[in-house]
PDB file of C-alpha atoms in Angstrom:
ATOM      1  CA  MET S   5     -37.176   3.948   2.389  1.00 52.00           C
ATOM      2  CA  SER S   6     -37.051   1.657  -0.605  1.00 55.00           C
ATOM      3  CA  SER S   7     -36.592   1.972  -4.326  1.00 56.00           C
ATOM      4  CA  ASP S   8     -37.884  -0.265  -7.084  1.00 51.00           C
ATOM      5  CA  THR S   9     -35.479  -1.934  -9.475  1.00 51.00           C
ATOM      6  CA  SER S  10     -36.101  -1.679 -13.200  1.00 60.00           C
ATOM      7  CA  ASP S  11     -37.928  -5.018 -13.481  1.00 64.00           C
ATOM      8  CA  ASN S  12     -40.250  -4.212 -10.532  1.00 74.00           C
ATOM      9  CA  LYS S  13     -39.821  -7.740  -9.117  1.00 88.00           C
ATOM     10  CA  LEU S  14     -37.385  -6.779  -6.371  1.00 88.00           C
ATOM     11  CA  LYS S  15     -36.995  -3.676  -4.280  1.00 88.00           C
ATOM     12  CA  ILE S  16     -33.997  -2.208  -2.478  1.00 90.00           C
ATOM     13  CA  VAL S  17     -34.722  -1.478   1.176  1.00 89.00           C
ATOM     14  CA  ASN S  18     -32.557   0.903   3.238  1.00 92.00           C
ATOM     15  CA  GLU S  19     -32.451  -1.342   6.290  1.00 94.00           C
ATOM     16  CA  MET S  20     -31.497  -4.863   7.283  1.00 93.00           C
ATOM     17  CA  SER S  21     -33.101  -6.849  10.068  1.00 93.00           C
ATOM     18  CA  LEU S  22     -31.252  -9.486  12.065  1.00 94.00           C
ATOM     19  CA  GLU S  23     -33.300 -12.130  10.235  1.00 95.00           C
ATOM     20  CA  ASP S  24     -32.328 -10.631   6.852  1.00 93.00           C
ATOM     21  CA  SER S  25     -28.668 -10.667   7.849  1.00 95.00           C
ATOM     22  CA  GLN S  26     -28.883 -14.277   9.052  1.00 94.00           C
ATOM     23  CA  ALA S  27     -30.599 -15.372   5.826  1.00 95.00           C
ATOM     24  CA  MET S  28     -27.869 -13.730   3.760  1.00 95.00           C
ATOM     25  CA  SER S  29     -25.126 -15.323   5.890  1.00 89.00           C
ATOM     26  CA  THR S  30     -26.711 -18.766   5.599  1.00 87.00           C
ATOM     27  CA  ASN S  31     -27.098 -18.493   1.831  1.00 92.00           C
ATOM     28  CA  LEU S  32     -23.549 -17.199   1.368  1.00 89.00           C
ATOM     29  CA  ARG S  33     -22.151 -19.956   3.588  1.00 80.00           C
ATOM     30  CA  ASN S  34     -24.046 -22.611   1.588  1.00 83.00           C
ATOM     31  CA  PHE S  35     -22.638 -21.181  -1.645  1.00 87.00           C
ATOM     32  CA  ASN S  36     -19.117 -21.095  -0.177  1.00 80.00           C
ATOM     33  CA  ILE S  37     -19.339 -24.722   0.979  1.00 77.00           C
ATOM     34  CA  GLU S  38     -20.402 -25.763  -2.497  1.00 82.00           C
ATOM     35  CA  GLN S  39     -17.692 -23.764  -4.270  1.00 84.00           C
ATOM     36  CA  SER S  40     -14.728 -24.247  -1.900  1.00 78.00           C
ATOM     37  CA  LYS S  41     -14.530 -28.027  -2.118  1.00 75.00           C
ATOM     38  CA  GLY S  42     -15.320 -28.411   1.564  1.00 67.00           C
ATOM     39  CA  LEU S  43     -12.863 -25.888   3.025  1.00 69.00           C
ATOM     40  CA  SER S  44     -15.633 -23.728   4.410  1.00 62.00           C
ATOM     41  CA  THR S  45     -17.325 -26.633   6.196  1.00 54.00           C
ATOM     42  CA  LYS S  46     -14.855 -26.163   9.041  1.00 66.00           C
ATOM     43  CA  PRO S  47     -16.112 -23.601  11.547  1.00 68.00           C
ATOM     44  CA  GLU S  48     -14.348 -20.282  11.917  1.00 76.00           C
ATOM     45  CA  THR S  49     -12.129 -20.326  15.005  1.00 86.00           C
ATOM     46  CA  SER S  50     -11.275 -17.195  16.993  1.00 92.00           C
ATOM     47  CA  PHE S  51      -7.893 -16.646  18.606  1.00 95.00           C
ATOM     48  CA  ASN S  52      -8.241 -13.652  20.910  1.00 97.00           C
ATOM     49  CA  LEU S  53      -5.662 -12.811  23.565  1.00 97.00           C
ATOM     50  CA  THR S  54      -5.551  -9.969  26.079  1.00 97.00           C
ATOM     51  CA  LEU S  55      -2.414  -8.478  27.609  1.00 96.00           C
ATOM     52  CA  LYS S  56      -3.072  -7.305  31.180  1.00 96.00           C
ATOM     53  CA  SER S  57      -1.046  -5.529  33.834  1.00 91.00           C
ATOM     54  CA  GLU S  58      -0.600  -6.915  37.341  1.00 92.00           C
ATOM     55  CA  THR S  59      -3.554  -4.751  38.406  1.00 94.00           C
ATOM     56  CA  GLY S  60      -5.783  -6.180  35.668  1.00 93.00           C
ATOM     57  CA  GLU S  61      -5.624  -3.138  33.394  1.00 94.00           C
ATOM     58  CA  VAL S  62      -5.844  -3.959  29.681  1.00 97.00           C
ATOM     59  CA  ALA S  63      -2.444  -3.164  28.170  1.00 96.00           C
ATOM     60  CA  GLY S  64      -3.007  -4.717  24.766  1.00 97.00           C
ATOM     61  CA  GLY S  65      -4.399  -7.599  22.851  1.00 97.00           C
ATOM     62  CA  ILE S  66      -4.968  -9.322  19.570  1.00 98.00           C
ATOM     63  CA  ARG S  67      -8.155 -10.375  17.849  1.00 97.00           C
ATOM     64  CA  SER S  68      -7.826 -12.925  15.071  1.00 97.00           C
ATOM     65  CA  ARG S  69      -9.707 -15.736  13.384  1.00 92.00           C
ATOM     66  CA  ALA S  70      -8.934 -18.810  11.332  1.00 90.00           C
ATOM     67  CA  PHE S  71     -10.988 -19.719   8.281  1.00 84.00           C
ATOM     68  CA  TYR S  72     -10.147 -21.478   5.004  1.00 82.00           C
ATOM     69  CA  GLN S  73      -6.831 -22.657   6.538  1.00 88.00           C
ATOM     70  CA  SER S  74      -5.752 -19.038   6.968  1.00 92.00           C
ATOM     71  CA  LEU S  75      -5.311 -16.866  10.041  1.00 96.00           C
ATOM     72  CA  THR S  76      -6.650 -13.327   9.705  1.00 96.00           C
ATOM     73  CA  VAL S  77      -5.359 -10.859  12.287  1.00 98.00           C
ATOM     74  CA  ASP S  78      -8.171  -8.339  12.648  1.00 97.00           C
ATOM     75  CA  PHE S  79      -6.277  -6.113  15.049  1.00 95.00           C
ATOM     76  CA  LEU S  80      -3.328  -5.944  17.381  1.00 98.00           C
ATOM     77  CA  TRP S  81      -3.015  -3.145  19.908  1.00 97.00           C
ATOM     78  CA  ILE S  82      -0.432  -2.449  22.598  1.00 97.00           C
ATOM     79  CA  ASP S  83      -0.662   0.497  25.012  1.00 96.00           C
ATOM     80  CA  GLU S  84       1.967   3.092  24.072  1.00 95.00           C
ATOM     81  CA  LYS S  85       3.868   2.727  27.349  1.00 93.00           C
ATOM     82  CA  PHE S  86       4.420  -0.995  26.635  1.00 94.00           C
ATOM     83  CA  ARG S  87       5.381  -0.776  22.961  1.00 94.00           C
ATOM     84  CA  ARG S  88       8.802  -1.891  21.705  1.00 94.00           C
ATOM     85  CA  MET S  89       9.109  -4.372  24.584  1.00 96.00           C
ATOM     86  CA  GLY S  90       8.275  -7.518  22.607  1.00 97.00           C
ATOM     87  CA  TYR S  91       4.651  -7.889  23.676  1.00 97.00           C
ATOM     88  CA  GLY S  92       3.276  -7.426  20.163  1.00 96.00           C
ATOM     89  CA  LYS S  93       5.680 -10.015  18.805  1.00 97.00           C
ATOM     90  CA  ASP S  94       4.757 -12.413  21.625  1.00 97.00           C
ATOM     91  CA  LEU S  95       1.040 -12.042  20.881  1.00 98.00           C
ATOM     92  CA  MET S  96       1.572 -12.545  17.145  1.00 98.00           C
ATOM     93  CA  LEU S  97       3.735 -15.629  17.615  1.00 98.00           C
ATOM     94  CA  LYS S  98       1.231 -17.081  20.083  1.00 98.00           C
ATOM     95  CA  VAL S  99      -1.752 -16.753  17.721  1.00 97.00           C
ATOM     96  CA  GLU S 100       0.310 -17.956  14.753  1.00 98.00           C
ATOM     97  CA  GLY S 101       1.196 -21.075  16.761  1.00 97.00           C
ATOM     98  CA  MET S 102      -2.433 -21.610  17.727  1.00 95.00           C
ATOM     99  CA  ALA S 103      -3.451 -21.203  14.085  1.00 94.00           C
ATOM    100  CA  LYS S 104      -0.840 -23.711  12.900  1.00 95.00           C
ATOM    101  CA  GLU S 105      -2.143 -26.233  15.430  1.00 93.00           C
ATOM    102  CA  ALA S 106      -5.631 -25.632  14.010  1.00 90.00           C
ATOM    103  CA  GLY S 107      -4.383 -26.433  10.494  1.00 90.00           C
ATOM    104  CA  CYS S 108      -3.718 -22.964   9.106  1.00 93.00           C
ATOM    105  CA  ILE S 109      -1.063 -22.702   6.412  1.00 95.00           C
ATOM    106  CA  SER S 110      -1.004 -18.915   6.031  1.00 97.00           C
ATOM    107  CA  ALA S 111      -1.711 -15.681   7.872  1.00 98.00           C
ATOM    108  CA  ASN S 112      -2.840 -12.260   6.691  1.00 98.00           C
ATOM    109  CA  THR S 113      -3.521  -8.831   8.081  1.00 98.00           C
ATOM    110  CA  MET S 114      -4.013  -5.199   7.140  1.00 97.00           C
ATOM    111  CA  THR S 115      -2.307  -2.119   8.563  1.00 97.00           C
ATOM    112  CA  MET S 116      -2.040   1.596   7.810  1.00 96.00           C
ATOM    113  CA  SER S 117       1.131   3.521   7.046  1.00 95.00           C
ATOM    114  CA  PHE S 118       0.898   5.333  10.407  1.00 95.00           C
ATOM    115  CA  GLN S 119       0.522   2.035  12.262  1.00 94.00           C
ATOM    116  CA  ALA S 120       2.992  -0.835  11.934  1.00 91.00           C
ATOM    117  CA  PRO S 121       3.843  -2.134   8.444  1.00 95.00           C
ATOM    118  CA  GLN S 122       7.515  -2.549   9.409  1.00 96.00           C
ATOM    119  CA  PHE S 123       6.540  -4.515  12.529  1.00 97.00           C
ATOM    120  CA  TYR S 124       4.727  -7.109  10.436  1.00 98.00           C
ATOM    121  CA  GLU S 125       7.547  -7.248   7.886  1.00 98.00           C
ATOM    122  CA  LYS S 126      10.012  -8.029  10.712  1.00 97.00           C
ATOM    123  CA  LEU S 127       7.771 -10.980  11.600  1.00 98.00           C
ATOM    124  CA  GLY S 128       8.030 -12.338   8.058  1.00 98.00           C
ATOM    125  CA  TYR S 129       4.910 -10.839   6.515  1.00 98.00           C
ATOM    126  CA  LYS S 130       5.120  -9.706   2.893  1.00 98.00           C
ATOM    127  CA  ILE S 131       3.195  -6.756   1.496  1.00 98.00           C
ATOM    128  CA  VAL S 132       0.886  -8.112  -1.203  1.00 98.00           C
ATOM    129  CA  GLY S 133      -1.184  -5.009  -1.859  1.00 97.00           C
ATOM    130  CA  VAL S 134      -1.343  -1.298  -1.134  1.00 96.00           C
ATOM    131  CA  PHE S 135      -4.086   1.301  -1.383  1.00 94.00           C
ATOM    132  CA  GLU S 136      -1.896   4.324  -2.084  1.00 92.00           C
ATOM    133  CA  LYS S 137      -4.392   7.023  -1.094  1.00 84.00           C
ATOM    134  CA  TYR S 138      -6.559   5.842   1.763  1.00 84.00           C
ATOM    135  CA  PRO S 139      -7.230   8.781   2.153  1.00 84.00           C
ATOM    136  CA  GLU S 140      -4.658  11.165   0.729  1.00 83.00           C
ATOM    137  CA  GLY S 141      -1.362  10.847   2.601  1.00 90.00           C
ATOM    138  CA  ILE S 142      -2.205   7.476   4.191  1.00 95.00           C
ATOM    139  CA  LYS S 143      -1.469   4.052   2.735  1.00 95.00           C
ATOM    140  CA  LYS S 144      -3.357   0.877   3.581  1.00 96.00           C
ATOM    141  CA  PHE S 145      -1.171  -2.253   3.420  1.00 97.00           C
ATOM    142  CA  PHE S 146      -2.309  -5.848   2.947  1.00 98.00           C
ATOM    143  CA  LEU S 147       0.168  -8.447   4.180  1.00 98.00           C
ATOM    144  CA  GLU S 148       0.489 -12.227   4.201  1.00 98.00           C
ATOM    145  CA  LYS S 149       2.813 -14.858   5.609  1.00 98.00           C
ATOM    146  CA  LYS S 150       3.271 -18.578   5.112  1.00 98.00           C
ATOM    147  CA  LEU S 151       2.975 -20.386   8.447  1.00 97.00           C
TER     148      LEU S 151
END
């Protein structure tokens, strides 16, 4: 389904092909390279670590990426039976070290009020923003840290 815009030169289409997505990504990247004084010419680097038991069972992990000299922690998860044993801290410190070696000068992440804002604060992260009602009764925290 599509709808015409008021000038009838463009139309909004309720779908996006892989080619459309790639074209948008390429154009946005070109704009970012031009505007960021070269920072975005460096490729995004992923730092993903998995925590496994002796039997090979996934017990946790961290997915993160470095871009614009900043580490973004997309998620950190530890199985409940292994929480509060230092594994989360170990994973965070490991990816922060990897990011520093890659030239990152800061780190950032997001967490919910029912997840682990205090955990990140103990690691030196500062809350820089909060969505107070995300939804009602839940807060969404944005945190950053100088590396």
